[in-house]
CSV table of C-alpha atoms and ligand atoms in Angstrom, one decimal:
chain,number,residue,atom,x,y,z
A,49,MET,CA,-18.5,31.3,4.0
A,50,PRO,CA,-21.5,31.2,6.2
A,51,HIS,CA,-22.5,27.9,7.7
A,52,SER,CA,-26.0,26.5,7.8
A,53,ASP,CA,-27.7,25.8,11.1
A,54,ILE,CA,-28.8,22.4,10.1
A,55,GLY,CA,-28.5,19.8,7.3
A,56,LEU,CA,-31.3,17.6,5.8
A,57,ILE,CA,-30.8,14.5,3.7
A,58,GLY,CA,-33.7,13.1,1.7
A,59,LEU,CA,-35.9,15.5,-0.3
A,60,GLY,CA,-38.9,13.2,-0.7
A,61,THR,CA,-42.2,14.9,0.1
A,62,MET,CA,-41.8,14.9,3.8
A,63,GLY,CA,-38.1,15.9,3.7
A,64,ALA,CA,-38.7,18.7,1.3
A,65,MET,CA,-41.6,20.1,3.4
A,66,LEU,CA,-39.6,19.9,6.6
A,67,ALA,CA,-36.7,21.7,5.0
A,68,LEU,CA,-39.0,24.5,3.8
A,69,ASN,CA,-40.6,24.7,7.3
A,70,ILE,CA,-37.2,25.0,9.0
A,71,ALA,CA,-36.1,27.7,6.5
A,72,ASP,CA,-39.4,29.5,7.0
A,73,HIS,CA,-38.6,29.8,10.7
A,74,GLY,CA,-35.4,31.7,9.9
A,75,PHE,CA,-32.9,28.8,10.2
A,76,SER,CA,-30.5,28.1,7.4
A,77,VAL,CA,-30.7,24.6,5.9
A,78,SER,CA,-28.3,22.7,3.7
A,79,VAL,CA,-30.1,20.0,1.7
A,80,TYR,CA,-28.9,16.9,-0.1
A,81,ASN,CA,-30.7,14.2,-2.0
A,82,ARG,CA,-29.2,11.1,-3.6
A,83,THR,CA,-30.4,12.3,-7.0
A,84,THR,CA,-29.4,15.8,-7.9
A,85,GLU,CA,-32.4,16.4,-10.1
A,86,ARG,CA,-34.6,16.2,-7.0
A,87,THR,CA,-32.5,18.8,-5.3
A,88,LYS,CA,-32.8,21.1,-8.3
A,89,ALA,CA,-36.5,20.6,-8.5
A,90,PHE,CA,-36.8,21.3,-4.7
A,91,MET,CA,-34.8,24.5,-5.1
A,92,ASP,CA,-37.0,25.6,-8.0
A,93,GLN,CA,-40.1,25.4,-5.8
A,94,ALA,CA,-38.5,27.1,-2.8
A,95,GLY,CA,-39.3,30.7,-3.9
A,96,ALA,CA,-38.5,33.3,-1.3
A,97,LEU,CA,-36.9,30.7,1.0
A,98,THR,CA,-34.1,30.0,-1.5
A,99,ALA,CA,-31.8,32.4,0.4
A,100,LYS,CA,-32.0,30.2,3.5
A,101,LEU,CA,-31.3,27.0,1.6
A,102,THR,CA,-28.0,25.6,0.4
A,103,PRO,CA,-28.3,22.8,-2.1
A,104,CYS,CA,-25.4,20.3,-1.9
A,105,GLU,CA,-24.4,17.8,-4.6
A,106,ASP,CA,-22.6,15.3,-2.4
A,107,LEU,CA,-22.3,14.5,1.3
A,108,GLN,CA,-18.8,16.1,1.6
A,109,GLU,CA,-20.3,19.4,0.4
A,110,LEU,CA,-23.2,19.0,2.8
A,111,VAL,CA,-20.9,18.4,5.8
A,112,ALA,CA,-18.6,21.2,4.9
A,113,SER,CA,-21.6,23.6,4.7
A,114,LEU,CA,-22.7,23.1,8.2
A,115,ALA,CA,-21.9,25.0,11.4
A,116,LYS,CA,-20.1,22.9,14.1
A,117,PRO,CA,-21.1,20.9,16.0
A,118,ARG,CA,-23.2,19.7,13.0
A,119,ASN,CA,-26.8,18.7,13.1
A,120,ILE,CA,-28.1,16.5,10.3
A,121,ILE,CA,-31.6,15.3,9.8
A,122,LEU,CA,-32.2,12.1,7.9
A,123,MET,CA,-35.5,11.9,6.0
A,124,VAL,CA,-34.9,8.7,4.1
A,125,PRO,CA,-37.1,5.6,4.0
A,126,ALA,CA,-37.1,3.8,7.3
A,127,GLY,CA,-35.0,0.6,7.6
A,128,GLU,CA,-31.9,-0.3,5.7
A,129,ALA,CA,-31.6,3.1,3.9
A,130,VAL,CA,-31.1,4.8,7.3
A,131,ASP,CA,-28.2,2.5,8.3
A,132,GLN,CA,-26.6,3.0,4.9
A,133,GLN,CA,-26.9,6.7,5.2
A,134,ILE,CA,-25.4,6.7,8.7
A,135,ALA,CA,-22.5,4.5,7.5
A,136,LYS,CA,-21.8,6.9,4.6
A,137,LEU,CA,-21.9,10.0,6.9
A,138,LEU,CA,-19.9,8.8,9.9
A,139,PRO,CA,-16.5,8.9,8.3
A,140,LEU,CA,-17.1,12.6,7.3
A,141,LEU,CA,-18.3,13.7,10.8
A,142,ASP,CA,-16.6,14.9,14.0
A,143,ALA,CA,-17.3,13.2,17.3
A,144,LYS,CA,-19.8,15.9,18.4
A,145,ASP,CA,-21.8,16.0,15.2
A,146,MET,CA,-25.3,14.7,15.5
A,147,ILE,CA,-27.5,12.6,13.3
A,148,ILE,CA,-31.3,12.9,13.7
A,149,ASP,CA,-33.4,10.2,12.2
A,150,ALA,CA,-36.8,11.8,11.5
A,151,GLY,CA,-38.3,9.0,9.5
A,152,ASN,CA,-40.9,6.4,10.7
A,153,ALA,CA,-38.3,4.1,12.2
A,154,ASN,CA,-39.0,0.9,14.0
A,155,PHE,CA,-38.1,1.9,17.6
A,156,HIS,CA,-35.9,-1.3,17.9
A,157,ASP,CA,-33.7,0.0,15.1
A,158,THR,CA,-33.6,3.4,16.9
A,159,GLN,CA,-32.6,1.7,20.2
A,160,ARG,CA,-29.8,-0.1,18.3
A,161,ARG,CA,-28.6,3.0,16.5
A,162,ALA,CA,-28.7,5.0,19.8
A,163,GLN,CA,-26.7,2.4,21.6
A,164,ALA,CA,-24.1,2.3,18.9
A,165,ALA,CA,-23.9,6.1,19.0
A,166,ASN,CA,-23.7,6.2,22.8
A,167,ALA,CA,-20.9,3.6,22.7
A,168,ALA,CA,-19.0,5.8,20.3
A,169,GLY,CA,-19.7,8.9,22.3
A,170,ARG,CA,-21.7,10.4,19.4
A,171,PRO,CA,-25.0,12.2,19.8
A,172,PHE,CA,-28.0,10.7,18.1
A,173,LEU,CA,-31.7,11.4,18.0
A,174,GLY,CA,-34.7,9.4,16.7
A,175,ILE,CA,-37.7,11.7,16.3
A,176,GLY,CA,-41.2,10.8,15.2
A,177,VAL,CA,-42.8,13.4,13.0
A,178,SER,CA,-46.5,13.4,12.4
A,179,GLY,CA,-48.9,15.4,10.3
A,180,GLY,CA,-48.3,14.3,6.7
A,181,ALA,CA,-46.9,16.7,4.1
A,182,GLU,CA,-49.0,19.6,5.3
A,183,GLY,CA,-47.9,19.1,8.9
A,184,ALA,CA,-44.2,18.8,7.9
A,185,ARG,CA,-44.5,22.1,6.0
A,186,PHE,CA,-46.6,24.2,8.5
A,187,GLY,CA,-46.2,22.5,11.9
A,188,PRO,CA,-45.9,18.8,12.7
A,189,SER,CA,-46.2,17.1,16.0
A,190,ILE,CA,-42.7,16.0,17.1
A,191,MET,CA,-41.9,13.1,19.4
A,192,GLY,CA,-38.2,13.1,20.3
A,193,GLY,CA,-36.0,10.3,21.6
A,194,GLY,CA,-32.3,10.1,22.6
A,195,GLU,CA,-30.1,11.7,25.2
A,196,LYS,CA,-31.8,14.8,26.7
A,197,SER,CA,-28.7,16.9,26.1
A,198,SER,CA,-28.9,16.0,22.4
A,199,TRP,CA,-32.6,17.0,22.3
A,200,ASP,CA,-31.8,20.3,24.1
A,201,ARG,CA,-29.3,21.1,21.4
A,202,ILE,CA,-31.9,21.4,18.7
A,203,ALA,CA,-35.1,21.8,20.8
A,204,HIS,CA,-35.3,25.5,19.8
A,205,ILE,CA,-35.5,24.5,16.1
A,206,LEU,CA,-37.9,21.6,16.6
A,207,SER,CA,-40.1,23.8,18.9
A,208,ALA,CA,-40.1,26.6,16.3
A,209,ILE,CA,-41.2,24.4,13.4
A,210,SER,CA,-43.7,22.3,15.4
A,211,ALA,CA,-47.5,22.8,15.5
A,212,LYS,CA,-48.7,25.0,18.5
A,213,TYR,CA,-51.6,24.3,20.7
A,214,GLN,CA,-52.7,27.7,22.1
A,215,GLY,CA,-49.1,28.8,21.8
A,216,THR,CA,-47.5,25.6,23.3
A,217,PRO,CA,-45.2,23.8,20.9
A,218,CYS,CA,-46.2,20.2,20.1
A,219,ALA,CA,-42.6,19.0,20.3
A,220,THR,CA,-41.6,16.9,23.3
A,221,TRP,CA,-38.6,14.8,24.4
A,222,MET,CA,-40.1,11.5,25.3
A,223,GLY,CA,-37.0,9.7,26.7
A,224,GLU,CA,-33.8,8.0,25.8
A,225,GLY,CA,-33.0,5.8,22.8
A,226,GLY,CA,-36.1,4.8,20.8
A,227,ALA,CA,-38.7,6.4,23.1
A,228,GLY,CA,-39.7,9.0,20.5
A,229,HIS,CA,-40.1,6.5,17.7
A,230,PHE,CA,-42.1,4.2,20.1
A,231,VAL,CA,-44.5,7.0,20.9
A,232,LYS,CA,-44.8,7.7,17.2
A,233,THR,CA,-45.5,4.0,16.5
A,234,VAL,CA,-48.3,4.0,19.1
A,235,HIS,CA,-49.6,7.2,17.6
A,236,ASN,CA,-49.9,5.4,14.3
A,237,GLY,CA,-51.5,2.4,15.9
A,238,ILE,CA,-54.2,4.7,17.3
A,239,GLU,CA,-54.4,6.4,13.9
A,240,TYR,CA,-55.3,3.0,12.3
A,241,ALA,CA,-57.9,2.3,15.0
A,242,ASP,CA,-59.5,5.8,14.8
A,243,MET,CA,-59.7,5.6,11.0
A,244,GLN,CA,-61.2,2.1,11.2
A,245,LEU,CA,-63.8,3.1,13.7
A,246,ILE,CA,-64.9,6.0,11.4
A,247,ALA,CA,-64.9,3.7,8.4
A,248,GLU,CA,-67.1,1.2,10.1
A,249,VAL,CA,-69.6,3.8,11.1
A,250,TYR,CA,-69.5,5.1,7.5
A,251,GLY,CA,-70.3,1.5,6.5
A,252,VAL,CA,-73.4,1.4,8.7
A,253,MET,CA,-74.6,4.6,7.1
A,254,ARG,CA,-73.7,3.5,3.5
A,255,ASP,CA,-74.8,-0.1,3.5
A,256,GLY,CA,-77.2,-0.2,6.5
A,257,LEU,CA,-79.0,3.1,6.1
A,258,GLY,CA,-78.4,3.5,2.3
A,259,MET,CA,-77.0,7.0,2.7
A,260,ALA,CA,-75.2,8.7,-0.2
A,261,ALA,CA,-71.6,9.7,0.3
A,262,LYS,CA,-72.4,13.4,0.6
A,263,ASP,CA,-75.0,12.7,3.3
A,264,CYS,CA,-72.4,10.8,5.2
A,265,GLY,CA,-70.1,13.8,4.7
A,266,ALA,CA,-72.7,16.1,6.2
A,267,VAL,CA,-73.0,13.9,9.3
A,268,PHE,CA,-69.2,13.9,9.7
A,269,ASP,CA,-69.2,17.7,9.3
A,270,ARG,CA,-71.8,18.0,12.0
A,271,TRP,CA,-70.0,15.6,14.4
A,272,ASN,CA,-66.9,17.7,13.9
A,273,GLU,CA,-68.6,20.5,15.8
A,274,GLY,CA,-69.0,18.4,18.9
A,275,THR,CA,-67.3,15.9,21.2
A,276,LEU,CA,-65.8,14.1,18.2
A,277,GLN,CA,-64.0,17.2,16.8
A,278,SER,CA,-60.8,15.9,15.2
A,279,TYR,CA,-58.7,16.0,12.1
A,280,LEU,CA,-59.8,12.5,11.1
A,281,ILE,CA,-63.5,13.3,11.4
A,282,GLU,CA,-62.9,16.6,9.5
A,283,ILE,CA,-61.2,14.9,6.6
A,284,SER,CA,-63.8,12.1,6.6
A,285,GLY,CA,-66.4,14.8,6.0
A,286,LYS,CA,-64.2,16.3,3.2
A,287,VAL,CA,-63.5,13.1,1.4
A,288,SER,CA,-67.2,12.0,1.6
A,289,GLY,CA,-68.3,15.3,0.0
A,290,ALA,CA,-65.8,15.2,-2.8
A,291,THR,CA,-66.7,14.5,-6.5
A,292,ASP,CA,-64.6,12.5,-8.9
A,293,PRO,CA,-63.8,14.9,-11.8
A,294,ALA,CA,-63.5,12.0,-14.2
A,295,THR,CA,-66.9,10.5,-13.6
A,296,ASN,CA,-68.7,13.3,-11.8
A,297,THR,CA,-69.8,10.7,-9.1
A,298,PRO,CA,-68.8,10.7,-5.4
A,299,MET,CA,-65.1,10.2,-5.2
A,300,LEU,CA,-65.5,7.7,-2.4
A,301,ASP,CA,-67.6,5.5,-4.6
A,302,VAL,CA,-64.8,5.0,-7.2
A,303,ILE,CA,-62.1,4.3,-4.7
A,304,LEU,CA,-61.2,0.5,-4.5
A,305,ASP,CA,-61.8,-0.9,-1.1
A,306,ARG,CA,-58.3,-2.3,-0.7
A,307,ALA,CA,-56.3,-0.5,2.1
A,308,GLY,CA,-52.6,-0.1,2.0
A,309,GLN,CA,-50.2,0.2,5.0
A,310,LYS,CA,-46.6,0.7,5.7
A,311,GLY,CA,-46.4,-1.3,8.8
A,312,THR,CA,-46.5,1.0,11.8
A,313,GLY,CA,-49.9,-0.3,12.9
A,314,ARG,CA,-48.6,-3.8,12.8
A,315,TRP,CA,-45.6,-2.8,14.9
A,316,THR,CA,-48.0,-1.4,17.5
A,317,VAL,CA,-49.8,-4.7,17.7
A,318,ILE,CA,-46.5,-6.7,17.8
A,319,GLU,CA,-45.1,-4.6,20.7
A,320,SER,CA,-48.4,-4.7,22.6
A,321,GLN,CA,-48.4,-8.5,22.4
A,322,MET,CA,-44.7,-8.7,23.5
A,323,LEU,CA,-45.5,-6.4,26.5
A,324,GLY,CA,-48.8,-8.0,27.4
A,325,ALA,CA,-50.5,-4.7,27.0
A,326,PRO,CA,-53.5,-5.4,24.7
A,327,VAL,CA,-54.6,-2.9,22.0
A,328,PRO,CA,-57.5,-4.9,20.6
A,329,VAL,CA,-59.0,-2.1,18.6
A,330,VAL,CA,-55.7,-1.5,16.9
A,331,GLU,CA,-55.5,-5.2,16.2
A,332,ALA,CA,-58.9,-5.2,14.7
A,333,ALA,CA,-57.9,-2.2,12.5
A,334,VAL,CA,-54.8,-3.9,11.2
A,335,THR,CA,-56.6,-7.1,10.5
A,336,ALA,CA,-59.4,-5.2,8.7
A,337,ARG,CA,-56.8,-3.6,6.4
A,338,ASN,CA,-55.2,-7.1,5.8
A,339,LEU,CA,-58.7,-8.6,5.0
A,340,SER,CA,-59.5,-5.6,2.8
A,341,ALA,CA,-56.5,-6.4,0.7
A,342,MET,CA,-57.7,-10.0,0.2
A,343,ARG,CA,-60.3,-8.8,-2.4
A,344,ASP,CA,-60.3,-12.0,-4.5
A,345,LEU,CA,-61.0,-14.1,-1.4
A,346,ARG,CA,-63.8,-11.7,-0.4
A,347,LEU,CA,-65.3,-11.9,-3.9
A,348,ALA,CA,-65.1,-15.7,-3.7
A,349,GLY,CA,-66.8,-15.5,-0.3
A,350,VAL,CA,-69.7,-13.6,-1.9
A,351,SER,CA,-70.0,-16.2,-4.7
A,352,ALA,CA,-69.9,-19.1,-2.2
A,353,TYR,CA,-72.3,-17.7,0.4
A,354,GLY,CA,-74.1,-14.9,-1.4
A,355,GLY,CA,-73.8,-11.2,-0.6
A,356,SER,CA,-76.8,-10.9,1.7
A,357,ASP,CA,-78.8,-7.8,1.9
A,358,ARG,CA,-77.3,-5.8,4.8
A,359,SER,CA,-79.8,-2.9,4.8
A,360,LEU,CA,-81.3,-1.9,8.1
A,361,ALA,CA,-84.8,-0.6,8.8
A,362,SER,CA,-84.6,3.2,8.8
A,363,ASP,CA,-85.4,3.2,12.5
A,364,ALA,CA,-83.0,0.4,13.5
A,365,ILE,CA,-80.3,2.8,14.4
A,366,SER,CA,-80.1,6.6,14.6
A,367,ILE,CA,-77.3,9.0,13.7
A,368,ALA,CA,-77.1,9.9,17.4
A,369,ASP,CA,-76.5,6.2,18.2
A,370,LEU,CA,-73.6,6.1,15.7
A,371,GLU,CA,-72.1,9.3,17.2
A,372,GLN,CA,-72.2,7.7,20.6
A,373,ALA,CA,-70.6,4.5,19.2
A,374,LEU,CA,-67.7,6.6,17.9
A,375,ILE,CA,-67.3,8.6,21.1
A,376,ALA,CA,-67.2,5.4,23.3
A,377,GLY,CA,-65.1,3.5,20.7
A,378,LYS,CA,-62.6,6.3,20.5
A,379,ILE,CA,-62.1,6.6,24.2
A,380,LEU,CA,-61.6,2.9,24.6
A,381,CYS,CA,-59.0,2.7,21.8
A,382,TYR,CA,-57.0,5.6,23.2
A,383,ALA,CA,-57.2,4.0,26.7
A,384,GLN,CA,-55.5,1.0,25.2
A,385,GLY,CA,-52.8,3.1,23.5
A,386,PHE,CA,-52.0,5.0,26.6
A,387,ASP,CA,-51.9,1.7,28.6
A,388,LEU,CA,-49.4,0.3,26.1
A,389,LEU,CA,-47.3,3.4,26.5
A,390,GLY,CA,-47.3,3.0,30.3
A,391,LYS,CA,-46.2,-0.6,30.1
A,392,ALA,CA,-43.5,0.2,27.5
A,393,GLY,CA,-42.1,2.9,29.7
A,394,ALA,CA,-41.7,0.5,32.6
A,395,GLU,CA,-40.2,-2.2,30.4
A,396,TYR,CA,-37.7,0.0,28.6
A,397,GLY,CA,-36.8,2.3,31.4
A,398,TRP,CA,-38.3,5.5,29.9
A,399,ALA,CA,-40.0,8.0,32.2
A,400,LEU,CA,-42.5,8.6,29.4
A,401,PRO,CA,-44.3,12.0,30.1
A,402,MET,CA,-47.8,10.7,29.7
A,403,PRO,CA,-49.8,13.9,30.0
A,404,GLN,CA,-47.3,15.6,27.6
A,405,ILE,CA,-47.7,12.8,25.1
A,406,ALA,CA,-51.4,13.6,24.9
A,407,GLU,CA,-50.5,17.4,24.8
A,408,THR,CA,-48.1,16.8,22.0
A,409,TRP,CA,-50.9,15.1,20.0
A,410,ARG,CA,-53.3,18.0,20.4
A,411,GLU,CA,-52.1,19.7,17.3
A,412,GLY,CA,-50.1,18.9,14.1
A,413,CYS,CA,-50.5,15.2,14.1
A,414,ILE,CA,-53.0,13.0,12.3
A,415,ILE,CA,-54.9,12.0,15.5
A,416,ARG,CA,-55.2,15.6,16.8
A,417,SER,CA,-58.6,16.1,18.4
A,418,ALA,CA,-60.4,18.1,21.0
A,419,MET,CA,-60.6,15.0,23.3
A,420,LEU,CA,-56.8,14.8,23.6
A,421,ASN,CA,-56.8,17.9,25.8
A,422,ASP,CA,-59.2,16.1,28.2
A,423,MET,CA,-57.0,13.1,28.0
A,424,ALA,CA,-53.9,15.2,28.9
A,425,VAL,CA,-55.9,16.5,31.9
A,426,ALA,CA,-56.9,13.0,33.0
A,427,LEU,CA,-53.3,11.7,32.7
A,428,ALA,CA,-52.0,14.7,34.6
A,429,GLU,CA,-54.3,13.7,37.5
A,430,ASP,CA,-53.0,10.1,37.4
A,431,ALA,CA,-50.7,8.9,34.7
A,432,GLY,CA,-50.8,5.3,35.7
A,433,ARG,CA,-54.6,4.9,35.6
A,434,ASN,CA,-56.4,3.5,32.6
A,435,LEU,CA,-58.3,6.4,31.0
A,436,ILE,CA,-61.7,4.6,31.4
A,437,LEU,CA,-61.3,5.0,35.2
A,438,ALA,CA,-60.8,8.8,35.0
A,439,PRO,CA,-64.0,10.5,36.3
A,440,TYR,CA,-64.3,12.7,33.2
A,441,PHE,CA,-64.1,9.7,30.8
A,442,ARG,CA,-66.2,7.4,33.1
A,443,LYS,CA,-69.0,9.9,32.6
A,444,LEU,CA,-68.5,10.1,28.9
A,445,ILE,CA,-68.3,6.3,28.5
A,446,THR,CA,-71.4,5.8,30.7
A,447,ALA,CA,-73.3,8.3,28.5
A,448,ASN,CA,-72.3,6.8,25.2
A,449,ILE,CA,-71.7,3.0,25.7
A,450,GLY,CA,-75.4,2.3,24.9
A,451,GLY,CA,-74.9,3.7,21.4
A,452,LEU,CA,-71.8,1.6,20.9
A,453,ARG,CA,-73.6,-1.5,22.1
A,454,LYS,CA,-76.7,-0.8,19.9
A,455,THR,CA,-74.5,-0.1,16.9
A,456,ALA,CA,-72.4,-3.2,17.3
A,457,ILE,CA,-75.5,-5.5,17.8
A,458,THR,CA,-77.5,-3.9,15.1
A,459,ALA,CA,-74.7,-4.1,12.6
A,460,GLN,CA,-73.8,-7.7,13.5
A,461,THR,CA,-77.4,-8.8,13.2
A,462,ALA,CA,-77.5,-7.4,9.7
A,463,GLY,CA,-74.1,-8.9,8.7
A,464,LEU,CA,-72.3,-5.6,8.5
A,465,PRO,CA,-68.7,-6.1,9.6
A,466,VAL,CA,-67.8,-3.8,12.5
A,467,PRO,CA,-64.7,-5.5,14.0
A,468,ALA,CA,-63.2,-2.4,15.7
A,469,LEU,CA,-66.4,-1.3,17.2
A,470,SER,CA,-67.1,-4.8,18.4
A,471,SER,CA,-63.6,-5.1,19.8
A,472,ALA,CA,-63.9,-1.8,21.7
A,473,LEU,CA,-67.2,-3.1,23.2
A,474,ALA,CA,-65.6,-6.4,24.2
A,475,TYR,CA,-62.7,-4.6,25.8
A,476,PHE,CA,-65.2,-2.5,27.8
A,477,ASP,CA,-67.3,-5.5,28.8
A,478,THR,CA,-64.2,-7.5,29.8
A,479,LEU,CA,-62.8,-4.6,31.9
A,480,THR,CA,-66.2,-4.4,33.7
A,481,THR,CA,-66.4,-8.1,34.5
A,482,ALA,CA,-65.2,-9.1,37.9
A,483,ARG,CA,-65.1,-12.8,37.2
A,484,THR,CA,-64.1,-13.7,33.7
A,485,THR,CA,-64.0,-17.2,32.3
A,486,ALA,CA,-60.2,-17.6,32.6
A,487,ASN,CA,-60.8,-20.1,35.4
A,488,MET,CA,-61.8,-22.5,32.6
A,489,LEU,CA,-58.5,-21.8,30.7
A,490,GLN,CA,-56.5,-22.4,33.9
A,491,ALA,CA,-58.3,-25.7,34.5
A,492,GLN,CA,-57.6,-26.8,30.9
A,493,ARG,CA,-53.9,-25.8,31.2
A,494,ASP,CA,-53.6,-27.7,34.4
A,495,PHE,CA,-55.4,-30.7,32.9
A,496,PHE,CA,-53.2,-31.2,29.9
A,497,GLY,CA,-49.9,-29.6,31.1
A,498,ALA,CA,-50.0,-29.6,35.0
A,499,HIS,CA,-49.4,-25.9,34.7
A,500,GLY,CA,-50.9,-25.2,38.1
A,501,PHE,CA,-53.4,-22.4,39.0
A,502,GLU,CA,-54.2,-19.9,41.8
A,503,ARG,CA,-57.3,-20.6,43.9
A,504,VAL,CA,-59.9,-18.0,45.0
A,505,ASP,CA,-59.6,-19.3,48.6
A,506,GLN,CA,-55.9,-20.0,49.2
A,507,ALA,CA,-52.6,-18.2,48.4
A,508,GLY,CA,-50.0,-19.5,46.0
A,509,ASP,CA,-50.0,-20.4,42.3
A,510,GLY,CA,-49.1,-24.1,42.3
A,511,HIS,CA,-52.5,-25.7,42.9
A,512,HIS,CA,-53.7,-28.6,40.8
A,513,GLY,CA,-57.0,-30.2,40.1
A,514,PRO,CA,-58.1,-33.7,41.0
A,515,TRP,CA,-57.7,-34.7,37.4
A,516,LEU,CA,-54.0,-34.8,37.4
A,517,ASP,CA,-53.3,-38.1,39.2
A,518,GLN,CA,-56.3,-39.8,37.5
A,519,HIS,CA,-55.2,-38.8,34.1
A,520,LEU,CA,-51.5,-39.4,34.5
A,521,ASP,CA,-52.2,-42.8,36.2
A,522,GLY,CA,-54.2,-43.4,33.0
B,447,6PG,C1,-48.4,10.7,10.4
B,447,6PG,C2,-48.7,9.4,9.7
B,447,6PG,C3,-47.7,8.9,8.7
B,447,6PG,C4,-48.0,7.6,8.1
B,447,6PG,C5,-49.0,7.6,7.1
B,447,6PG,C6,-49.2,6.3,6.3
B,447,6PG,O1,-48.4,10.6,11.6
B,447,6PG,O2,-48.1,11.7,9.7
B,447,6PG,O3,-48.9,8.4,10.6
B,447,6PG,O4,-46.5,8.9,9.4
B,447,6PG,O5,-46.8,7.1,7.5
B,447,6PG,O6,-50.2,8.0,7.6
B,447,6PG,O7,-49.3,5.2,7.1
B,447,6PG,P1,-49.9,3.9,6.5
B,447,6PG,O8,-49.4,3.8,5.1
B,447,6PG,O9,-49.3,2.8,7.3
B,447,6PG,O10,-51.3,4.0,6.5
């Protein structure tokens, strides 16, 4: 009996699409799902690819159907389900068989699973897969983590199924253990930030300038032809132009303003705080989603304080200002993301391939954009430098920061909430301030806790102010 090249467990949308993608590239795939009905439905939609697919009713059948050493992709919900699936599989596998977790795992879980696998001498990979259902089917961006030898074992399959940027596969080994899932987490944090920046600019157009959804859509369409060219701007144009078949009104206008989230943005913020590598635009984006979910409180706020008129004079801000705001905001939030990756690499001992991370995001993933190629170039020049200091981006920020400032000020003056844009601006203003006000914080800390401070005119960090004796003497 012929044996399949690879196995895949979990035929939810992403798993099913990935299995079809692998089969489409000529590899044979054995598939298994907890419920057999799902497996049957999957096979029914497989069409011409059926010949490359082997449906299995239980794990034993799946394992027996695979060529050795076996490679098995897990596409089950992140968290407990992954541990349970691994526990069920292990007794059926040989020492050289490899489990590949391709879900949106928390990288700490991947680190733990990789460590357990290493200790037992088993290969294990944790790979981040981005691009939604369409990406999974026709070419996702793939961020791999685990032993390099494990990656090399299936790199030909992952490269074949991945998106291509001018022929280069968007599938990269990022480092050992949870490196791949860490990079995917930061990708998602940036995804949250990029989406929020766009949503805020849409808000200025809708509530400030009184523009109809389709007119906002036309603006996004136009921007997608320029510096902002990206998947997220493209789909923002599409969703803005769509009509609700039920009411024949703009689709956007009937969608409730309460955002969901599965947690990867929050993980990015948590990790950034732990590493002391701030990603304030991502934080603003996560917070904005949380506040959006508190609809009852927001409505109570309107009752208590009144929903003031937030419209702007038609000449208060131009579409060109808004484009500038998005360009500058975008660069600043990506600079934060790459900074976080650099710090994480140093902390966790990964030699993260910074330019290749940007390259891997050029196609297939949700944050794919023209600008990522320029970021890859800037990171190749100097991977440790904050992107805002790269000459190319310095020019771009200098040319566009005025629009960001004008948008933030104009929106705030009218009461339009723009937390991500404001946060991007504050990040820029802080990073261009030689003397911040942290001297005040240090003085306060020393006053109440004798924590000591550094002086501008002497070495050492154990200096104290004159207040200490006085206030301890009482
Ligand atoms: C991707 C996405 C994807 C993510 C969804 C939903 O890269 O394909 O990041 O992995 O799960 O976009 O995320 P939220 O529900 O948290 O918005």
